[in-house]
Short mmCIF file of C-alpha atoms in Angstrom, two decimals:
data_model
loop_
_atom_site.label_atom_id
_atom_site.label_comp_id
_atom_site.label_asym_id
_atom_site.label_seq_id
_atom_site.Cartn_x
_atom_site.Cartn_y
_atom_site.Cartn_z
CA MET A 15 5.44 -9.76 4.49
CA ARG A 16 2.75 -8.33 6.73
CA ILE A 17 3.03 -5.60 9.37
CA GLU A 18 0.95 -5.69 12.54
CA HIS A 19 0.48 -2.26 14.12
CA ASN A 20 -2.07 -1.41 16.81
CA GLY A 21 -3.84 -4.73 16.22
CA GLN A 22 -4.29 -4.13 12.48
CA TRP A 23 -2.50 -6.16 9.78
CA THR A 24 -1.21 -4.52 6.58
CA ASP A 25 0.44 -6.29 3.62
CA VAL A 26 3.80 -4.92 2.45
CA PRO A 27 3.92 -4.68 -1.37
CA LYS A 28 6.32 -7.22 -2.92
CA GLU A 29 8.25 -4.37 -4.62
CA CYS A 30 9.43 -3.25 -1.19
CA LEU A 31 11.30 -6.50 -0.58
CA SER A 32 12.24 -7.62 -4.10
CA VAL A 33 15.70 -6.03 -3.77
CA PHE A 34 16.59 -8.53 -1.01
CA ALA A 35 17.82 -11.70 -2.70
CA PHE A 36 19.99 -12.51 0.32
CA GLY A 37 19.95 -12.76 4.09
CA VAL A 38 19.21 -9.69 6.16
CA ASP A 39 22.00 -8.39 8.43
CA GLU A 40 20.06 -5.85 10.48
CA VAL A 41 16.45 -4.82 11.12
CA SER A 42 15.51 -1.66 13.02
CA LEU A 43 11.99 -0.74 14.11
CA SER A 44 10.57 2.58 15.25
CA GLY A 45 6.96 3.52 15.78
CA ASP A 46 4.21 5.22 17.71
CA ASP A 47 0.41 5.28 17.59
CA ALA A 48 0.46 7.14 14.24
CA GLY A 49 2.74 4.83 12.28
CA LEU A 50 5.69 2.48 12.03
CA GLY A 51 9.08 2.60 10.33
CA ILE A 52 11.32 -0.35 9.48
CA ALA A 53 14.91 -0.20 8.20
CA ILE A 54 16.30 -3.40 6.66
CA ILE A 55 20.02 -3.68 5.89
CA GLY A 56 21.75 -6.52 4.06
CA LYS A 57 24.62 -7.31 1.71
CA PRO A 58 23.95 -8.94 -1.66
CA THR A 59 26.41 -11.64 -2.68
CA GLU A 60 27.11 -9.97 -6.04
CA ARG A 61 27.92 -6.54 -4.53
CA ASP A 62 30.50 -5.37 -2.05
CA GLU A 63 28.37 -2.73 -0.33
CA SER A 64 25.37 -2.95 1.97
CA LEU A 65 21.85 -2.28 0.78
CA LYS A 66 19.29 -0.43 2.91
CA VAL A 67 15.52 -0.34 2.44
CA THR A 68 13.14 1.67 4.60
CA ILE A 69 9.46 0.78 4.90
CA PHE A 70 6.93 3.16 6.43
CA LYS A 71 3.36 2.39 7.46
CA HIS A 72 1.05 5.30 8.17
CA SER A 73 -2.68 4.59 8.59
CA ASP A 74 -3.41 1.94 5.92
CA GLU A 75 -0.70 3.07 3.48
CA VAL A 76 2.74 1.51 3.07
CA SER A 77 5.63 3.25 1.32
CA CYS A 78 9.14 1.94 0.76
CA PHE A 79 12.44 3.37 -0.40
CA GLN A 80 15.92 2.10 -1.18
CA VAL A 81 18.77 4.24 0.10
CA VAL A 82 21.23 4.88 -2.76
CA ARG A 83 24.31 7.00 -3.29
CA CYS A 84 23.66 10.25 -5.13
CA PRO A 85 26.97 12.06 -5.61
CA ASN A 86 26.96 15.73 -6.47
CA VAL A 87 29.81 17.56 -8.21
CA ASP A 88 29.68 20.24 -5.50
CA ASP A 89 30.29 17.74 -2.68
CA PRO A 90 33.68 17.83 -0.94
CA PRO A 91 35.98 14.87 -1.67
CA GLY A 92 35.11 11.82 0.40
CA GLU A 93 31.57 12.96 1.24
CA ILE A 94 28.93 10.38 0.44
CA ARG A 95 25.44 11.74 -0.03
CA GLU A 96 22.48 9.38 0.18
CA CYS A 97 19.06 9.70 -1.45
CA SER A 98 15.90 7.64 -1.32
CA ARG A 99 14.63 5.85 -4.43
CA ASP A 100 10.93 4.95 -4.38
CA LEU A 101 10.46 1.19 -4.87
CA GLN A 102 6.76 1.31 -5.75
#
């Protein structure tokens, strides 16, 4: 995958998208002159919950993270805390 931002093309590392072995349900884009953010959400066939990956482009650098659950023993019952796991 390649990202075009302000007329400049940047390749997205394959590690950023390797978690998606299925169709994508939702794509959200946000950006300004300084950078671009992409959120990709989908549901793998072997799992019952959605998977979310965020990709950020700032200058010539691309970073990507998978949003995962990270429960904490101090959390109240029913609260679901999310953390970002670096995919690179």
